[in-house]
Amino acid sequence: MDENSPVFAIAVAAELSEMHPQTLRQYDRLGLVVPGRTRGGSRRYSMRDVAQLREIARLGSEGVSLEGIRRVLDLENENKDLRDRVRELETALADQLINRPGARVFAATTTGAAVSLRAGMRPQRNTQIVLYRGPR
């Protein structure tokens, strides 16, 4: 079970979020927190839904309007989606690097330029001492 699995009936979600079930129905109608539905049409809330309900309560207690809360939740959801996409792309990149080792290897020269190395080759070591004098 993950945080997005719709498992809680409205009474349980209301208790976990410390809200009245009617408030949850209202938020569903407004589209603030849209729970999953069973085949019979009953609402089922996930842990993520409960966390959003708690966030709505916190923002509301700070005086944020329902429209402001909707915007905050939309931005948080978009942020989460983007973070998930970045993780997905990082995983795909890591898989590519594992499956194609040495396909593109670069090293830096003493001047800072990047040079391409053939697979299995190492850059030559430079043992010169360079003194840094800083800006003048």
Coordinates of N, CA and C in Angstrom, one line a residue:
M1 N 0.9 -1.2 0.0 CA 0.0 0.0 0.0 C 0.9 1.2 0.0
D2 N 0.6 2.2 -0.9 CA 1.3 3.4 -0.9 C 0.5 4.6 -0.5
E3 N 1.0 5.8 -0.5 CA 0.3 6.9 0.0 C -0.9 7.3 -0.8
N4 N -0.9 6.9 -2.1 CA -2.0 7.2 -3.0 C -3.1 6.2 -3.1
S5 N -3.0 5.1 -2.3 CA -4.0 4.0 -2.3 C -5.3 4.5 -1.6
P6 N -6.4 4.6 -2.3 CA -7.7 5.0 -1.6 C -8.3 3.9 -0.8
V7 N -8.0 4.0 0.6 CA -8.5 2.9 1.5 C -9.4 3.4 2.6
F8 N -9.4 4.7 2.9 CA -10.2 5.1 4.0 C -11.6 5.6 3.6
A9 N -12.6 5.1 4.3 CA -14.0 5.6 4.1 C -14.0 7.0 4.7
I10 N -15.1 7.7 4.3 CA -15.2 9.2 4.7 C -15.1 9.4 6.2
A11 N -15.8 8.5 7.0 CA -15.8 8.7 8.4 C -14.3 8.6 9.0
V12 N -13.6 7.6 8.5 CA -12.2 7.4 9.0 C -11.3 8.6 8.5
A13 N -11.5 9.1 7.3 CA -10.7 10.2 6.8 C -11.1 11.5 7.5
A14 N -12.3 11.6 7.9 CA -12.8 12.8 8.7 C -12.1 12.8 10.0
E15 N -12.1 11.6 10.6 CA -11.5 11.5 12.0 C -10.0 11.7 11.9
L16 N -9.3 11.2 10.9 CA -7.8 11.4 10.8 C -7.5 12.8 10.5
S17 N -8.3 13.5 9.7 CA -8.1 14.9 9.4 C -8.7 15.9 10.4
E18 N -9.4 15.3 11.4 CA -10.0 16.1 12.4 C -11.0 17.1 11.8
M19 N -11.8 16.6 10.9 CA -12.9 17.5 10.2 C -14.2 16.7 10.3
H20 N -15.2 17.4 10.0 CA -16.6 16.8 9.9 C -16.7 16.1 8.5
P21 N -17.4 15.0 8.4 CA -17.5 14.4 7.1 C -18.2 15.3 6.1
Q22 N -19.1 16.2 6.5 CA -19.8 17.1 5.6 C -18.8 18.1 5.0
T23 N -17.7 18.4 5.8 CA -16.7 19.3 5.3 C -15.9 18.6 4.1
L24 N -15.6 17.3 4.3 CA -15.0 16.5 3.3 C -15.8 16.5 2.0
R25 N -17.1 16.3 2.2 CA -18.0 16.3 1.0 C -18.0 17.6 0.3
Q26 N -18.0 18.7 1.0 CA -17.9 20.1 0.5 C -16.6 20.3 -0.3
Y27 N -15.5 19.8 0.3 CA -14.2 20.0 -0.4 C -14.1 19.1 -1.7
D28 N -14.8 18.0 -1.6 CA -14.9 17.1 -2.8 C -15.7 17.9 -3.9
R29 N -16.8 18.5 -3.6 CA -17.6 19.2 -4.5 C -16.8 20.4 -5.1
L30 N -16.0 21.1 -4.3 CA -15.2 22.2 -4.7 C -14.0 21.8 -5.5
G31 N -13.6 20.5 -5.4 CA -12.5 20.0 -6.1 C -11.2 20.2 -5.4
L32 N -11.2 20.5 -4.1 CA -10.0 20.7 -3.3 C -9.3 19.4 -3.1
V33 N -10.1 18.4 -2.6 CA -9.6 17.0 -2.4 C -10.6 16.1 -3.0
V34 N -10.2 15.4 -4.1 CA -11.1 14.6 -4.8 C -10.7 13.1 -4.5
P35 N -11.5 12.4 -3.6 CA -11.1 11.1 -3.3 C -11.5 10.1 -4.4
G36 N -10.9 8.9 -4.3 CA -11.3 7.8 -5.2 C -12.7 7.4 -4.9
R37 N -13.3 6.6 -5.8 CA -14.6 6.1 -5.6 C -14.7 4.6 -5.8
T38 N -15.5 3.9 -5.0 CA -15.7 2.5 -5.1 C -16.7 2.3 -6.3
R39 N -17.0 1.1 -6.7 CA -18.0 0.8 -7.7 C -19.3 1.3 -7.3
G40 N -19.6 1.3 -6.0 CA -20.9 1.7 -5.5 C -21.0 3.2 -5.4
G41 N -19.9 4.0 -5.6 CA -19.9 5.4 -5.5 C -19.4 6.0 -4.2
S42 N -19.1 5.1 -3.2 CA -18.6 5.6 -2.0 C -17.2 6.2 -2.1
R43 N -17.0 7.3 -1.3 CA -15.7 8.0 -1.4 C -14.7 7.1 -0.6
R44 N -13.4 7.1 -1.1 CA -12.3 6.4 -0.5 C -11.1 7.4 -0.5
Y45 N -10.6 7.7 0.6 CA -9.5 8.6 0.8 C -8.2 7.9 1.0
S46 N -7.1 8.5 0.4 CA -5.8 8.0 0.6 C -5.1 8.7 1.7
M47 N -3.9 8.3 2.1 CA -3.1 9.0 3.1 C -2.7 10.4 2.6
R48 N -2.5 10.5 1.3 CA -2.1 11.7 0.6 C -3.3 12.7 0.7
D49 N -4.5 12.2 0.5 CA -5.8 13.0 0.6 C -5.9 13.5 2.1
V50 N -5.6 12.6 3.0 CA -5.7 13.1 4.5 C -4.7 14.1 4.8
A51 N -3.5 14.0 4.2 CA -2.5 15.0 4.4 C -2.9 16.3 3.8
Q52 N -3.5 16.3 2.6 CA -4.0 17.5 2.0 C -5.1 18.1 2.8
L53 N -6.0 17.3 3.4 CA -7.1 17.8 4.2 C -6.5 18.6 5.4
R54 N -5.5 18.0 6.0 CA -4.8 18.6 7.2 C -4.2 20.0 6.7
E55 N -3.6 20.0 5.5 CA -3.0 21.2 5.0 C -4.1 22.3 4.8
I56 N -5.2 21.9 4.3 CA -6.3 22.8 4.1 C -6.7 23.4 5.4
A57 N -6.8 22.5 6.4 CA -7.2 23.0 7.8 C -6.2 24.0 8.3
R58 N -4.9 23.7 8.1 CA -3.8 24.6 8.6 C -3.9 26.0 7.8
L59 N -4.0 25.9 6.5 CA -4.1 27.1 5.7 C -5.3 28.0 6.1
G60 N -6.4 27.3 6.3 CA -7.7 27.9 6.6 C -7.6 28.6 8.0
S61 N -6.9 28.0 8.9 CA -6.7 28.6 10.3 C -5.8 29.8 10.2
E62 N -5.0 29.9 9.2 CA -4.1 31.0 9.0 C -4.8 32.2 8.2
G63 N -6.1 31.9 7.8 CA -6.8 33.0 7.2 C -6.8 32.9 5.7
V64 N -6.3 31.9 5.1 CA -6.2 31.8 3.6 C -7.6 31.4 3.1
S65 N -8.1 32.0 2.1 CA -9.4 31.7 1.5 C -9.3 30.4 0.8
L66 N -10.5 29.9 0.5 CA -10.6 28.6 -0.2 C -10.0 28.7 -1.6
E67 N -10.1 29.8 -2.3 CA -9.5 30.0 -3.6 C -7.9 30.0 -3.4
G68 N -7.5 30.6 -2.4 CA -6.0 30.6 -2.1 C -5.5 29.3 -1.8
I69 N -6.3 28.5 -1.0 CA -6.0 27.1 -0.7 C -5.9 26.3 -2.0
R70 N -6.9 26.5 -2.9 CA -6.9 25.7 -4.1 C -5.6 26.0 -4.9
R71 N -5.2 27.3 -5.0 CA -4.0 27.6 -5.7 C -2.7 27.0 -5.0
V72 N -2.7 27.0 -3.7 CA -1.5 26.4 -3.0 C -1.5 24.9 -3.3
L73 N -2.6 24.3 -3.2 CA -2.6 22.8 -3.4 C -2.3 22.5 -4.9
D74 N -2.8 23.3 -5.8 CA -2.4 23.1 -7.2 C -0.9 23.2 -7.4
L75 N -0.3 24.2 -6.8 CA 1.2 24.4 -6.9 C 1.9 23.3 -6.3
E76 N 1.5 22.8 -5.1 CA 2.1 21.7 -4.4 C 2.0 20.4 -5.2
N77 N 0.8 20.2 -5.8 CA 0.7 19.0 -6.6 C 1.5 19.0 -7.9
E78 N 1.6 20.2 -8.5 CA 2.5 20.3 -9.7 C 3.9 20.1 -9.3
N79 N 4.3 20.7 -8.1 CA 5.7 20.5 -7.7 C 6.0 19.0 -7.4
K80 N 5.1 18.3 -6.8 CA 5.3 16.9 -6.6 C 5.4 16.1 -7.9
D81 N 4.5 16.5 -8.9 CA 4.6 15.8 -10.2 C 5.9 16.1 -10.8
L82 N 6.4 17.3 -10.7 CA 7.7 17.6 -11.4 C 8.8 16.9 -10.7
R83 N 8.8 16.8 -9.3 CA 9.8 16.1 -8.6 C 9.8 14.6 -9.0
D84 N 8.6 14.0 -9.1 CA 8.5 12.6 -9.6 C 9.1 12.4 -11.0
R85 N 8.8 13.4 -11.8 CA 9.3 13.3 -13.2 C 10.9 13.4 -13.2
V86 N 11.4 14.3 -12.4 CA 12.9 14.4 -12.3 C 13.5 13.1 -11.8
R87 N 12.9 12.5 -10.8 CA 13.4 11.2 -10.3 C 13.3 10.1 -11.4
E88 N 12.2 10.1 -12.2 CA 12.1 9.2 -13.3 C 13.2 9.4 -14.3
L89 N 13.5 10.6 -14.7 CA 14.5 10.9 -15.6 C 15.9 10.6 -15.1
E90 N 16.1 10.9 -13.8 CA 17.4 10.5 -13.2 C 17.6 9.0 -13.2
T91 N 16.6 8.3 -13.0 CA 16.6 6.8 -13.0 C 16.9 6.3 -14.4
A92 N 16.3 6.9 -15.4 CA 16.5 6.5 -16.8 C 17.9 6.9 -17.2
L93 N 18.4 8.0 -16.8 CA 19.8 8.4 -17.1 C 20.8 7.4 -16.5
A94 N 20.5 7.1 -15.2 CA 21.4 6.2 -14.5 C 21.4 4.8 -15.2
D95 N 20.3 4.4 -15.7 CA 20.2 3.1 -16.4 C 21.0 3.2 -17.7
Q96 N 20.9 4.3 -18.4 CA 21.6 4.5 -19.6 C 23.2 4.4 -19.3
L97 N 23.6 5.1 -18.3 CA 25.0 5.1 -17.9 C 25.5 3.8 -17.6
I98 N 24.7 3.0 -16.9 CA 25.1 1.6 -16.5 C 25.1 0.7 -17.7
N99 N 24.2 0.9 -18.6 CA 24.1 0.0 -19.8 C 25.1 0.4 -20.9
R100 N 25.6 1.6 -20.8 CA 26.6 2.1 -21.8 C 27.8 2.6 -21.1
P101 N 28.5 1.8 -20.3 CA 29.7 2.4 -19.6 C 30.7 2.9 -20.6
G102 N 31.3 4.0 -20.3 CA 32.4 4.5 -21.1 C 32.0 5.1 -22.5
A103 N 30.7 5.2 -22.7 CA 30.3 5.7 -24.0 C 30.8 7.1 -24.2
R104 N 30.7 7.9 -23.2 CA 31.1 9.3 -23.3 C 31.9 9.6 -22.0
V105 N 33.2 9.7 -22.1 CA 34.0 10.0 -21.0 C 34.8 11.3 -21.3
F106 N 34.8 12.2 -20.4 CA 35.5 13.5 -20.6 C 36.5 13.7 -19.5
A107 N 37.5 14.5 -19.7 CA 38.4 15.0 -18.7 C 38.7 16.4 -18.9
A108 N 39.2 17.1 -17.9 CA 39.5 18.5 -18.0 C 41.0 18.7 -18.2
T109 N 41.4 19.6 -19.1 CA 42.8 20.0 -19.2 C 43.2 21.0 -18.2
T110 N 44.5 21.3 -18.1 CA 44.9 22.3 -17.2 C 44.4 23.7 -17.4
T111 N 43.9 23.9 -18.7 CA 43.3 25.2 -19.0 C 41.8 25.2 -18.7
G112 N 41.3 24.1 -18.4 CA 39.8 24.0 -18.1 C 39.0 23.5 -19.2
A113 N 39.6 23.2 -20.4 CA 38.9 22.7 -21.5 C 38.5 21.2 -21.3
A114 N 37.4 20.8 -21.9 CA 37.0 19.4 -21.8 C 37.5 18.7 -23.0
V115 N 38.0 17.5 -22.8 CA 38.5 16.7 -23.9 C 37.8 15.3 -23.8
S116 N 37.5 14.7 -24.9 CA 36.9 13.4 -24.9 C 37.9 12.3 -24.8
L117 N 37.7 11.3 -24.1 CA 38.6 10.2 -23.9 C 37.9 8.9 -24.5
R118 N 38.8 8.1 -25.1 CA 38.3 6.8 -25.5 C 37.9 5.9 -24.3
A119 N 37.0 5.0 -24.5 CA 36.6 4.0 -23.5 C 37.8 3.3 -22.9
G120 N 38.0 3.3 -21.6 CA 39.1 2.6 -21.0 C 40.4 3.4 -20.8
M121 N 40.4 4.6 -21.4 CA 41.6 5.4 -21.3 C 41.5 6.3 -20.1
R122 N 42.6 6.6 -19.5 CA 42.7 7.6 -18.4 C 43.4 8.8 -18.8
P123 N 43.1 10.0 -18.3 CA 43.8 11.2 -18.6 C 45.2 11.2 -18.1
Q124 N 46.1 11.8 -18.8 CA 47.5 11.9 -18.2 C 47.5 12.8 -17.0
R125 N 48.2 12.4 -16.0 CA 48.3 13.2 -14.8 C 49.3 14.3 -15.0
N126 N 49.0 15.4 -14.5 CA 49.8 16.6 -14.6 C 50.3 16.9 -13.1
T127 N 51.6 16.9 -12.9 CA 52.1 17.0 -11.6 C 52.7 18.4 -11.4
Q128 N 52.4 19.4 -12.3 CA 52.9 20.7 -12.1 C 52.3 21.4 -10.9
I129 N 53.1 22.3 -10.3 CA 52.5 23.1 -9.2 C 52.2 24.4 -9.8
V130 N 51.0 24.9 -9.4 CA 50.5 26.1 -9.9 C 50.2 27.0 -8.7
L131 N 50.7 28.2 -8.7 CA 50.5 29.2 -7.7 C 49.3 30.1 -8.0
Y132 N 48.4 30.2 -7.1 CA 47.3 31.1 -7.3 C 47.6 32.5 -6.7
R133 N 47.5 33.5 -7.4 CA 47.8 34.8 -6.9 C 46.5 35.7 -6.6
G134 N 45.4 35.2 -7.1 CA 44.1 35.9 -6.9 C 44.0 37.2 -7.8
P135 N 42.9 37.8 -7.7 CA 42.6 39.0 -8.5 C 43.5 40.2 -8.1
R136 N 43.9 41.0 -9.0 CA 44.7 42.1 -8.7 C 44.0 43.4 -8.7

